[in-house]
PDB file of C-alpha atoms in Angstrom:
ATOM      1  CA  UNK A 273      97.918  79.811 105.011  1.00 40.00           C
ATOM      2  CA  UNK A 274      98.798  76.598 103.885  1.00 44.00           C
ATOM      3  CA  UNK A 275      98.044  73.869 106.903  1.00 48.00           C
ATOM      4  CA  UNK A 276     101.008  72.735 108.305  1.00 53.00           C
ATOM      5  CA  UNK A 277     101.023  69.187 109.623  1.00 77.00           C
ATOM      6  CA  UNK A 278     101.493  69.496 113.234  1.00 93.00           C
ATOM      7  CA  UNK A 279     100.341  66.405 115.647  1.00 96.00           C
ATOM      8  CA  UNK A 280      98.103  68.183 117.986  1.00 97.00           C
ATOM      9  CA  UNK A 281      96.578  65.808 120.048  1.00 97.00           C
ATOM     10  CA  UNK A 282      94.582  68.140 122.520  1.00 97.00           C
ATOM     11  CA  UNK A 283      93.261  71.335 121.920  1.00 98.00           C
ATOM     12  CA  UNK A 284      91.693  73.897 124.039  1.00 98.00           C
ATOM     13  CA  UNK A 285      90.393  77.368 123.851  1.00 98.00           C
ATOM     14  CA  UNK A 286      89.066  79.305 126.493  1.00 99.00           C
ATOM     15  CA  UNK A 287      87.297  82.818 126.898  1.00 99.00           C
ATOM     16  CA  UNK A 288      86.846  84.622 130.853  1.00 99.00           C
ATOM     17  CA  UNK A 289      84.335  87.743 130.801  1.00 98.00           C
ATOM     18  CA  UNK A 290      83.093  90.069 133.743  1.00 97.00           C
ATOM     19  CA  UNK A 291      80.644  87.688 135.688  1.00 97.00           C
ATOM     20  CA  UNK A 292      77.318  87.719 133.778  1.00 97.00           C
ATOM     21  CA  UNK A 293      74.294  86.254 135.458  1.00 96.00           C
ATOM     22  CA  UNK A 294      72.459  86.102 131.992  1.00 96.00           C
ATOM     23  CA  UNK A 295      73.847  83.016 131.245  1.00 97.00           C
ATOM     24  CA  UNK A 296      71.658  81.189 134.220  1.00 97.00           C
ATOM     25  CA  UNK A 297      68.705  81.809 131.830  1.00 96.00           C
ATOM     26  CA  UNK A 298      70.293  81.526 128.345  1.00 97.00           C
ATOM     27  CA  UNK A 299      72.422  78.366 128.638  1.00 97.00           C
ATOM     28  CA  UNK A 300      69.987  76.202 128.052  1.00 97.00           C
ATOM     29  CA  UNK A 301      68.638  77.849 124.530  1.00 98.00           C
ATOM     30  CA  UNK A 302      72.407  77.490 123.451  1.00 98.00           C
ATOM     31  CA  UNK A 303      72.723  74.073 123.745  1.00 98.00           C
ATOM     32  CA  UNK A 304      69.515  73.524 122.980  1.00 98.00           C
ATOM     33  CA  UNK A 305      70.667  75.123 119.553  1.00 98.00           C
ATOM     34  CA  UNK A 306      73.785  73.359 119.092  1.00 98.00           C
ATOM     35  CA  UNK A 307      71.909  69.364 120.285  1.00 98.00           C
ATOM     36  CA  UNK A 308      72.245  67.694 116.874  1.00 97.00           C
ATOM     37  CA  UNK A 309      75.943  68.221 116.781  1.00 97.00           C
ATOM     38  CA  UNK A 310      76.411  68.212 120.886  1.00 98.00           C
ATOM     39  CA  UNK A 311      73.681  66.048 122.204  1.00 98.00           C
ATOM     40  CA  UNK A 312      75.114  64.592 125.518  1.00 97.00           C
ATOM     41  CA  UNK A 313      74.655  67.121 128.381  1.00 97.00           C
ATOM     42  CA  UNK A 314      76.219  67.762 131.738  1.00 95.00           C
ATOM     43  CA  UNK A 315      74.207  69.892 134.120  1.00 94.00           C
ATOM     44  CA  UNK A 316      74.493  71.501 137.001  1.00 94.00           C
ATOM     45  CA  UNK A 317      72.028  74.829 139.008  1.00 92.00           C
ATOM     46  CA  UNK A 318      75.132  76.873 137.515  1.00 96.00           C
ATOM     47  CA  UNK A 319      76.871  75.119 134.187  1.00 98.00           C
ATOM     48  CA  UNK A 320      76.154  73.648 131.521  1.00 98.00           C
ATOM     49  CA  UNK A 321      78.839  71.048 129.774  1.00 98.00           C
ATOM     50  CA  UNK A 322      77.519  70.385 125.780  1.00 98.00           C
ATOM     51  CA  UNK A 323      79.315  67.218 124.469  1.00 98.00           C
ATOM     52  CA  UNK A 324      80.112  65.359 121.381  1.00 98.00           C
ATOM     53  CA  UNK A 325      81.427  61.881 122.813  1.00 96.00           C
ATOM     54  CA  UNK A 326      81.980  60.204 118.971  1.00 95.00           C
ATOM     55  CA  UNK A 327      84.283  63.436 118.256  1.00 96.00           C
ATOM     56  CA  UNK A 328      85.395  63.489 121.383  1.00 97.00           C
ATOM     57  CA  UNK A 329      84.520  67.367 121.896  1.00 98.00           C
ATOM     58  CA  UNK A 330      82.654  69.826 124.497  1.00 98.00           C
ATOM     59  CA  UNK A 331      81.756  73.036 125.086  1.00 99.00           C
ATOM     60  CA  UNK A 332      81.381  74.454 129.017  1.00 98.00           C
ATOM     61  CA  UNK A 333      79.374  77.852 130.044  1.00 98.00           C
ATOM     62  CA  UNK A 334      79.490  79.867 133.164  1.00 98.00           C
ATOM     63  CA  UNK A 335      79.399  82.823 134.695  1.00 98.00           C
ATOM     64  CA  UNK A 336      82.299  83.961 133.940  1.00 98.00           C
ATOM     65  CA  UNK A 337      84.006  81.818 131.508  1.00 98.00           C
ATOM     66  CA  UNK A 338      83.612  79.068 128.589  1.00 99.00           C
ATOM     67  CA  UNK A 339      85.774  76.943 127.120  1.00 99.00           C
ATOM     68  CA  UNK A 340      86.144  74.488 123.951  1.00 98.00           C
ATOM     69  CA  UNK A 341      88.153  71.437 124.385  1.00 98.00           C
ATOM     70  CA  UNK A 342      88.756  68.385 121.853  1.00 98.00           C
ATOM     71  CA  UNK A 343      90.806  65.575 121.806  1.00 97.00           C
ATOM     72  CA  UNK A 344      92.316  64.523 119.007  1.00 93.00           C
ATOM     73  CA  UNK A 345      91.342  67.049 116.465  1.00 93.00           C
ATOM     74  CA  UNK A 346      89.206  65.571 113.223  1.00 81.00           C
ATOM     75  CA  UNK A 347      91.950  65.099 110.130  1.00 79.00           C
ATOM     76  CA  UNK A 348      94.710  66.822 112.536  1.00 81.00           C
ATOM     77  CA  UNK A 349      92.689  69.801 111.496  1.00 90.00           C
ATOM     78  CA  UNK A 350      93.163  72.463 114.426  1.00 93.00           C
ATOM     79  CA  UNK A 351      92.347  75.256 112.138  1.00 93.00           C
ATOM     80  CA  UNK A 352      88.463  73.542 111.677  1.00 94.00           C
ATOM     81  CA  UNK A 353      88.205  73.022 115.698  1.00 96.00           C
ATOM     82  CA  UNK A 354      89.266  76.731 115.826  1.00 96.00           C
ATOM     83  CA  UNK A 355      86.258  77.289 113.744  1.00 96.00           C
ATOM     84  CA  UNK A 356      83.747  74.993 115.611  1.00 97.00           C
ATOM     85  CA  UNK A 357      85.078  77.120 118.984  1.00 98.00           C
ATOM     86  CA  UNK A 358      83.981  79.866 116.892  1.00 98.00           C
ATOM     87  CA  UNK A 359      80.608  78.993 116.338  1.00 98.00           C
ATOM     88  CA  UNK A 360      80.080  78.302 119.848  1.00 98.00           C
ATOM     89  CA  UNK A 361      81.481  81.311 121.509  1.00 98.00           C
ATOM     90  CA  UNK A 362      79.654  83.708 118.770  1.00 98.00           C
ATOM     91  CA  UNK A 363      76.388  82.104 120.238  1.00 98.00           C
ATOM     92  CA  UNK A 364      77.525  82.580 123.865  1.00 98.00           C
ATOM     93  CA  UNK A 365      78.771  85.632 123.502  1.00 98.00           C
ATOM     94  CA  UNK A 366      75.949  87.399 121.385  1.00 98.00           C
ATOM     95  CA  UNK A 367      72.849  85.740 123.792  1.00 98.00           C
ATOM     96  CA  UNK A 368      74.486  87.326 126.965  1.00 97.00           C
ATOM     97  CA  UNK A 369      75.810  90.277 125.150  1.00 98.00           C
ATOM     98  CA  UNK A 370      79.802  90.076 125.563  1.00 98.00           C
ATOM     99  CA  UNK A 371      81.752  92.363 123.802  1.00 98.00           C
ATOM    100  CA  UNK A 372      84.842  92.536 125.876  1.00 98.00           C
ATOM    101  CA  UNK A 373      86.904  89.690 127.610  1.00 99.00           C
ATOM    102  CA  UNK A 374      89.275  89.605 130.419  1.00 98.00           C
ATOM    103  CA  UNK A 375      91.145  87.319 129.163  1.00 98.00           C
ATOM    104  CA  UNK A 376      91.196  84.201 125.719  1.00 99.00           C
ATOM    105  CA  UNK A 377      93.564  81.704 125.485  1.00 98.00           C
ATOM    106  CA  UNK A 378      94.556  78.610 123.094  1.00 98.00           C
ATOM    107  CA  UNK A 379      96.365  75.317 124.760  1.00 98.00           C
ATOM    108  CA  UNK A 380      97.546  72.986 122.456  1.00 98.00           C
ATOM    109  CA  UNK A 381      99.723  69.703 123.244  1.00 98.00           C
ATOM    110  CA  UNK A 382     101.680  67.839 120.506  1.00 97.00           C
ATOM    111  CA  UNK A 383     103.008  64.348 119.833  1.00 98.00           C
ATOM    112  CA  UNK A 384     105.936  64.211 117.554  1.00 97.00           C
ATOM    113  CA  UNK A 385     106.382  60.102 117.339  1.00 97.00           C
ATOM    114  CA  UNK A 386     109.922  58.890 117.680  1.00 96.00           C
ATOM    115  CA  UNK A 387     111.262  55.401 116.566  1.00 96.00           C
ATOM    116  CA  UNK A 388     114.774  55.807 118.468  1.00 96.00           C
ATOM    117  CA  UNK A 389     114.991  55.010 122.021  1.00 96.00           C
ATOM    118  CA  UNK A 390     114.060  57.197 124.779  1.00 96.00           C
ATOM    119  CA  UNK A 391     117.050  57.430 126.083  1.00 95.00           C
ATOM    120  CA  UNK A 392     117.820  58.818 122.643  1.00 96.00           C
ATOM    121  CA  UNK A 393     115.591  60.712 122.508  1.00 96.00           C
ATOM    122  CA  UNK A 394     116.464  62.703 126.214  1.00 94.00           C
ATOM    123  CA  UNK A 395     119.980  62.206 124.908  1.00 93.00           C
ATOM    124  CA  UNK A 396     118.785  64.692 121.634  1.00 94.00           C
ATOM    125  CA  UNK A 397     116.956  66.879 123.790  1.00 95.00           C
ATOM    126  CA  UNK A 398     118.977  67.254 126.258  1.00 91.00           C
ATOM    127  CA  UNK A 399     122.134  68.253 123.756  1.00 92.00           C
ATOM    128  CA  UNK A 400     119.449  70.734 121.891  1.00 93.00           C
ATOM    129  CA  UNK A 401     117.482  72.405 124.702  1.00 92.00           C
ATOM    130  CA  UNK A 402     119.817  72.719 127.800  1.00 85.00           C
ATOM    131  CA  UNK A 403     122.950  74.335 128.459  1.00 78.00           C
ATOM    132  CA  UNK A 404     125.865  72.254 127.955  1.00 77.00           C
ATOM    133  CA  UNK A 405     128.360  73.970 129.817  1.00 78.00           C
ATOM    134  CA  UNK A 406     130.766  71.437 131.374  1.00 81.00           C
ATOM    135  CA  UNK A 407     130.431  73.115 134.790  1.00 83.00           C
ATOM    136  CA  UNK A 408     126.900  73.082 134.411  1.00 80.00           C
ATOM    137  CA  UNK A 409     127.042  68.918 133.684  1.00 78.00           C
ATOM    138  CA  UNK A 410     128.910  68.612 136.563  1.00 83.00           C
ATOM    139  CA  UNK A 411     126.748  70.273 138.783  1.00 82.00           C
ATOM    140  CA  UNK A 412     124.052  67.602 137.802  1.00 77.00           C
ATOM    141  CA  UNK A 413     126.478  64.823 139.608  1.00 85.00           C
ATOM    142  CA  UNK A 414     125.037  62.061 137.502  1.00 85.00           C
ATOM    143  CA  UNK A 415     123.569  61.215 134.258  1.00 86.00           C
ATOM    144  CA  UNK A 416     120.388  63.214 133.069  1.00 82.00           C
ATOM    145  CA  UNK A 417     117.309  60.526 132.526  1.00 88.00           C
ATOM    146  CA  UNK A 418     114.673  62.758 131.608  1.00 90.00           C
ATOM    147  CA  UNK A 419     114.423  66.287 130.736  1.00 87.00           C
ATOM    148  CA  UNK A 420     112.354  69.373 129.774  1.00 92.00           C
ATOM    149  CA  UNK A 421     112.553  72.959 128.123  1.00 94.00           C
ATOM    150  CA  UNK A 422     109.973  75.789 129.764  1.00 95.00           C
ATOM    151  CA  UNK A 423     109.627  79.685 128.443  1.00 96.00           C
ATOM    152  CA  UNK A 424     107.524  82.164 129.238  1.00 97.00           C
ATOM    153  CA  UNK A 425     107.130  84.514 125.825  1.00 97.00           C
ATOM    154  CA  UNK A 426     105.784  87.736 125.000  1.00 97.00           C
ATOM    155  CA  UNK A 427     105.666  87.903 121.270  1.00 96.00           C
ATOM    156  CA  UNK A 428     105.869  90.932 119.379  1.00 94.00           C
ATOM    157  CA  UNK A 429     101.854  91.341 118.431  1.00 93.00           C
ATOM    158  CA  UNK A 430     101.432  91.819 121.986  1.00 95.00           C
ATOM    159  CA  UNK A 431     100.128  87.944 123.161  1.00 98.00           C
ATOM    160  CA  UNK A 432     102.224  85.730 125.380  1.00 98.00           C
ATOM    161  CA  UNK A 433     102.536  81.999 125.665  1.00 98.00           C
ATOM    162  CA  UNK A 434     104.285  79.450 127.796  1.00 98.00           C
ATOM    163  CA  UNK A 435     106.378  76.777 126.046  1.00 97.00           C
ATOM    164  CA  UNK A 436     107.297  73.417 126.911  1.00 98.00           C
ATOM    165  CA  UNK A 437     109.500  70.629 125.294  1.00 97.00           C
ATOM    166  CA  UNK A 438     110.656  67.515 125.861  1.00 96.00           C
ATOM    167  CA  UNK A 439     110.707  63.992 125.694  1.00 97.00           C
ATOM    168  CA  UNK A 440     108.090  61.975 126.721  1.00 97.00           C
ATOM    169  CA  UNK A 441     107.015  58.292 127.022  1.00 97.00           C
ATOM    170  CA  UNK A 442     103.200  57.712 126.606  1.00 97.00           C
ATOM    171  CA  UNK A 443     102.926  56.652 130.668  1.00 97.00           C
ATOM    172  CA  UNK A 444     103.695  60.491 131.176  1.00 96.00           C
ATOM    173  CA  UNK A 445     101.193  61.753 128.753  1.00 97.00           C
ATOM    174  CA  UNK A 446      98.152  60.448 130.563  1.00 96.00           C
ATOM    175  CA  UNK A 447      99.480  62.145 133.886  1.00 95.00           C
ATOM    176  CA  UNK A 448     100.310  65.124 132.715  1.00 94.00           C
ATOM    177  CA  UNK A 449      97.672  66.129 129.701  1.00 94.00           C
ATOM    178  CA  UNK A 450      93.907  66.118 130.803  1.00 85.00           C
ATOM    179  CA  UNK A 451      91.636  63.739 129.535  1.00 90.00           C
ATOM    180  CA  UNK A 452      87.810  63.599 130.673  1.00 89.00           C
ATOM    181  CA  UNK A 453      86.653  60.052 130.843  1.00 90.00           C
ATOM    182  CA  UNK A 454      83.296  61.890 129.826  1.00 92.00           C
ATOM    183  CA  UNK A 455      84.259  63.147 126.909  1.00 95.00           C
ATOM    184  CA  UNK A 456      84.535  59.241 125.466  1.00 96.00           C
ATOM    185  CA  UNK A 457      81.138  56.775 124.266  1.00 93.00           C
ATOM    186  CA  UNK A 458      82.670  54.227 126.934  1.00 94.00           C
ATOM    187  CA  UNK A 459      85.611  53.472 128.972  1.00 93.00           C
ATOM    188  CA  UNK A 460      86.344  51.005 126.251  1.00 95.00           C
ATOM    189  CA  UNK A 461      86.968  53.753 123.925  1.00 95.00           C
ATOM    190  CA  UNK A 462      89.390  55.903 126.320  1.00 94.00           C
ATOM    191  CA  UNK A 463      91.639  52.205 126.789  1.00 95.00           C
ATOM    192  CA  UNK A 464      91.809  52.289 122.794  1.00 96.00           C
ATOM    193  CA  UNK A 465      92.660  55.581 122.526  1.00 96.00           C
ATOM    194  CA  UNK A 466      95.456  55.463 125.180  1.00 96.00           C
ATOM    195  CA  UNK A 467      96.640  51.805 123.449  1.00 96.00           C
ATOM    196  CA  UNK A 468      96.841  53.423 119.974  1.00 96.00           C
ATOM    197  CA  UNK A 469      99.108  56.201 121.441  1.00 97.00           C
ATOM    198  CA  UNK A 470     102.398  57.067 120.649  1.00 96.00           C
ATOM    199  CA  UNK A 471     104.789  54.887 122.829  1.00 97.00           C
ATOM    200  CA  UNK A 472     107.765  57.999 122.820  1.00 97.00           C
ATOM    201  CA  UNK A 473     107.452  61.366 121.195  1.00 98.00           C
ATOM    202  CA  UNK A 474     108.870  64.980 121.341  1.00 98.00           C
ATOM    203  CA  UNK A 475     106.544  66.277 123.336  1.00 98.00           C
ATOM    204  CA  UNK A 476     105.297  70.356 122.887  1.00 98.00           C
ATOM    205  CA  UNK A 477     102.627  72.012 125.659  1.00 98.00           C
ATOM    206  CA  UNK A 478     101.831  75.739 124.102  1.00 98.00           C
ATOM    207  CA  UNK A 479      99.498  77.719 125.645  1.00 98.00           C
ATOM    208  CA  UNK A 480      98.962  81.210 124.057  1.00 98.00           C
ATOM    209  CA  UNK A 481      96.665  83.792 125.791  1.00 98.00           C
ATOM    210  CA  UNK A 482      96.159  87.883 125.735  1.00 98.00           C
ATOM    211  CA  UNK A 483      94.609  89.604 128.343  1.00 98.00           C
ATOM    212  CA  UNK A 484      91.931  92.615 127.627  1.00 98.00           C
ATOM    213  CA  UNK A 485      90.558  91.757 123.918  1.00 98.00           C
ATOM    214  CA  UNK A 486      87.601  93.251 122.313  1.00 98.00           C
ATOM    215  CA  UNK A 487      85.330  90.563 120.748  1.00 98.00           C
ATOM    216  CA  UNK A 488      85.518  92.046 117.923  1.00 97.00           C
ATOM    217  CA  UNK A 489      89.447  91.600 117.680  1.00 98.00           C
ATOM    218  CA  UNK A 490      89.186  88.130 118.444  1.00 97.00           C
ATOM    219  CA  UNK A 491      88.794  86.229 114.556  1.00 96.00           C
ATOM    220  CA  UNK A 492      92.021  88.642 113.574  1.00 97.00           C
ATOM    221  CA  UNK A 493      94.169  87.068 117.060  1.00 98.00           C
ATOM    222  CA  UNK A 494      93.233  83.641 116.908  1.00 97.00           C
ATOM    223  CA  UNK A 495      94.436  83.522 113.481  1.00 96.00           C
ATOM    224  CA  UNK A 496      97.864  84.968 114.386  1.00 97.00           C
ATOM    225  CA  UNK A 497      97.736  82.710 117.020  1.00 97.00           C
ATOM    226  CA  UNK A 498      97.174  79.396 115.147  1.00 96.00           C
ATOM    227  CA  UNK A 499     100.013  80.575 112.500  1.00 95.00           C
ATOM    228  CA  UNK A 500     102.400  81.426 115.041  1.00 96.00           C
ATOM    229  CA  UNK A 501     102.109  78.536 117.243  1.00 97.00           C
ATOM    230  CA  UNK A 502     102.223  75.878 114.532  1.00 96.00           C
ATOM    231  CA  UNK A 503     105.152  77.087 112.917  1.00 96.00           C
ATOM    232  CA  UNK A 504     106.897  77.560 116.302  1.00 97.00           C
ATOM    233  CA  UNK A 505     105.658  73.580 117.188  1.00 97.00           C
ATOM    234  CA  UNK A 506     106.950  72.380 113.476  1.00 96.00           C
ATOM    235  CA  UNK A 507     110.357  74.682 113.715  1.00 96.00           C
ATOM    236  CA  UNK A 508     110.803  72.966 116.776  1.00 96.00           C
ATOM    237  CA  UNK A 509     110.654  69.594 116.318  1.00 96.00           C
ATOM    238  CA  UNK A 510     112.762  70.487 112.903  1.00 96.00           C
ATOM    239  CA  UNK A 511     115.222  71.969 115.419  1.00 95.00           C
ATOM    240  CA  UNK A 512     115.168  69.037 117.072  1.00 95.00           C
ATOM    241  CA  UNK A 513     115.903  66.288 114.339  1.00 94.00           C
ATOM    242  CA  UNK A 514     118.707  68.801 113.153  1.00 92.00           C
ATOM    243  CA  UNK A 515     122.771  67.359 113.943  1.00 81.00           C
TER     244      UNK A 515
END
C-alpha cells in the first residue's frame, strides 16, 4: 500500500489478555532484551514502563495488558511504529504464552495545519460536519464558536472505531491529547515540542479496536486497520477543504 501522508501526531496501540501472573517474572528479561533501543526504565513491584526518551516512545507490561505509545511518529511513518509495536508485543506475548486477547486497539490523533482563521476554520466545519437545518440553527440561539463531529462505527470486517473531528487551536491539543512529561530527555524538550506545534488544525481522534482476536489474526487486522483509518483521516480532511 502506498503510504499516504497523514499527520499523525500520537499513536497508540494497546493489547488486554486474561490476567497472567507470568509476567511478574518475565518483564524484566523483555526489557532487558529490548535496552539498547529502550534504555530508560520505569518500575514498579507490578509494571514495567521501557522508554525511548530521544524518539519519544515506550512500551508498558502488566498483568493484564500492554501498550505502545509514541509521539510524533519518526518520518510521519505510522506504518514503521506499527512494526516496532510489533516487535514488542511478539516478545510479550510469546515469553508469557498469549495466544488469545480480550481485546487490541489502535488510537491515533491527527493535525491537519490550517493557515485561515479559526473562526474559519469552525465556520468550514461547522457547514461540513453538522446539520444545517434552519430550525436546528435556531435552536442554538447564538453563533456557534467551536465545534466537533463524534461516531461510533462498526465497519464491515467486523472492527469498530470512534471518530472525532473538528477544529482545534493548539491550547486545546495539550488538554485534550496525552502527553507524558516522561516520555521527553527534559522539560526543555516537551516546551519545544509544544512551541513548534501547529497553532490551528483540523483536528481527527480515531481509535479502532476489536474485541476477541486470536494472536495469530492480529498482523492480518492491524494492517486493515492502518489502511482503513488513514484513508478515512485523508478522505476527511479532503472532505473538508472541498466547497
Amino acid at each position: 500500500m502506498k503510504r499516504l501522508s497523514v499527520p499523525v501526531k500520537n499513536l497508540v496501540i494497546e493489547w488486554r489478555h486474561k490476567p497472567n501472573l507470568a509476567v511478574y517474572t518475565k518483564m524484566d528479561q523483555i526489557g532487558i532484551h529490548f535496552a539498547d533501543n529502550y534504555p530508560d526504565w520505569q518500575r514498579s513491584p507490578l509494571t514495567l514502563e521501557i522508554r525511548n526518551k530521544k524518539s519519544k516512545r515506550r512500551f508498558f507490561m502488566s498483568y493484564r495488558r500492554c501498550f505502545f505509545e509514541v509521539i510524533e511518529p519518526t518520518d510521519n511513518d505510522v506504518g514503521g511504529e506499527l512494526d516496532r509495536a510489533r516487535k514488542l508485543f511478539d516478545r510479550f506475548s510469546g515469553d508469557l504464552v498469549i495466544s488469545k486477547l480480550e481485546r487490541v486497539g489502535i488510537r491515533q490523533w491527527a493535525a491537519f495545519e490550517r493557515d485561515e482563521p479559526f473562526n474559519e476554520v469552525v465556520r468550514r466545519a461547522n457547514r461540513k460536519f453538522q446539520p444545517q437545518d434552519q430550525r436546528f440553527v435556531e435552536l442554538l440561539r447564538g453563533n456557534v464558536v467551536d465545534v466537533g463531529y463524534v461516531a461510533d462505527v462498526r465497519t464491515e470486517q467486523g472492527w469498530n472505531y470512534r471518530l472525532h473531528v473538528g477544529p482545534m487551536e493548539k491550547p486545546q491539543w495539550f488538554e485534550i491529547v496525552p502527553h507524558e512529561e516522561g516520555m521527553f530527555s527534559s522539560s526543555e524538550k516537551l516546551g519545544e515540542y509544544r512551541k513548534a506545534f501547529p497553532d490551528r488544525f483540523l483536528f481527527v481522534d480515531i481509535d479502532c479496536f476489536k474485541e476477541d482476536v486470536a494472536v495469530s489474526d492480529l498482523p492480518a487486522l492491524v494492517s486493515e486497520i492502518r489502511s482503513t483509518s488513514s484513508k478515512i483521516m485523508t478522505d476527511l480532511h479532503k472532505y473538508y477543504q472541498e466547497d
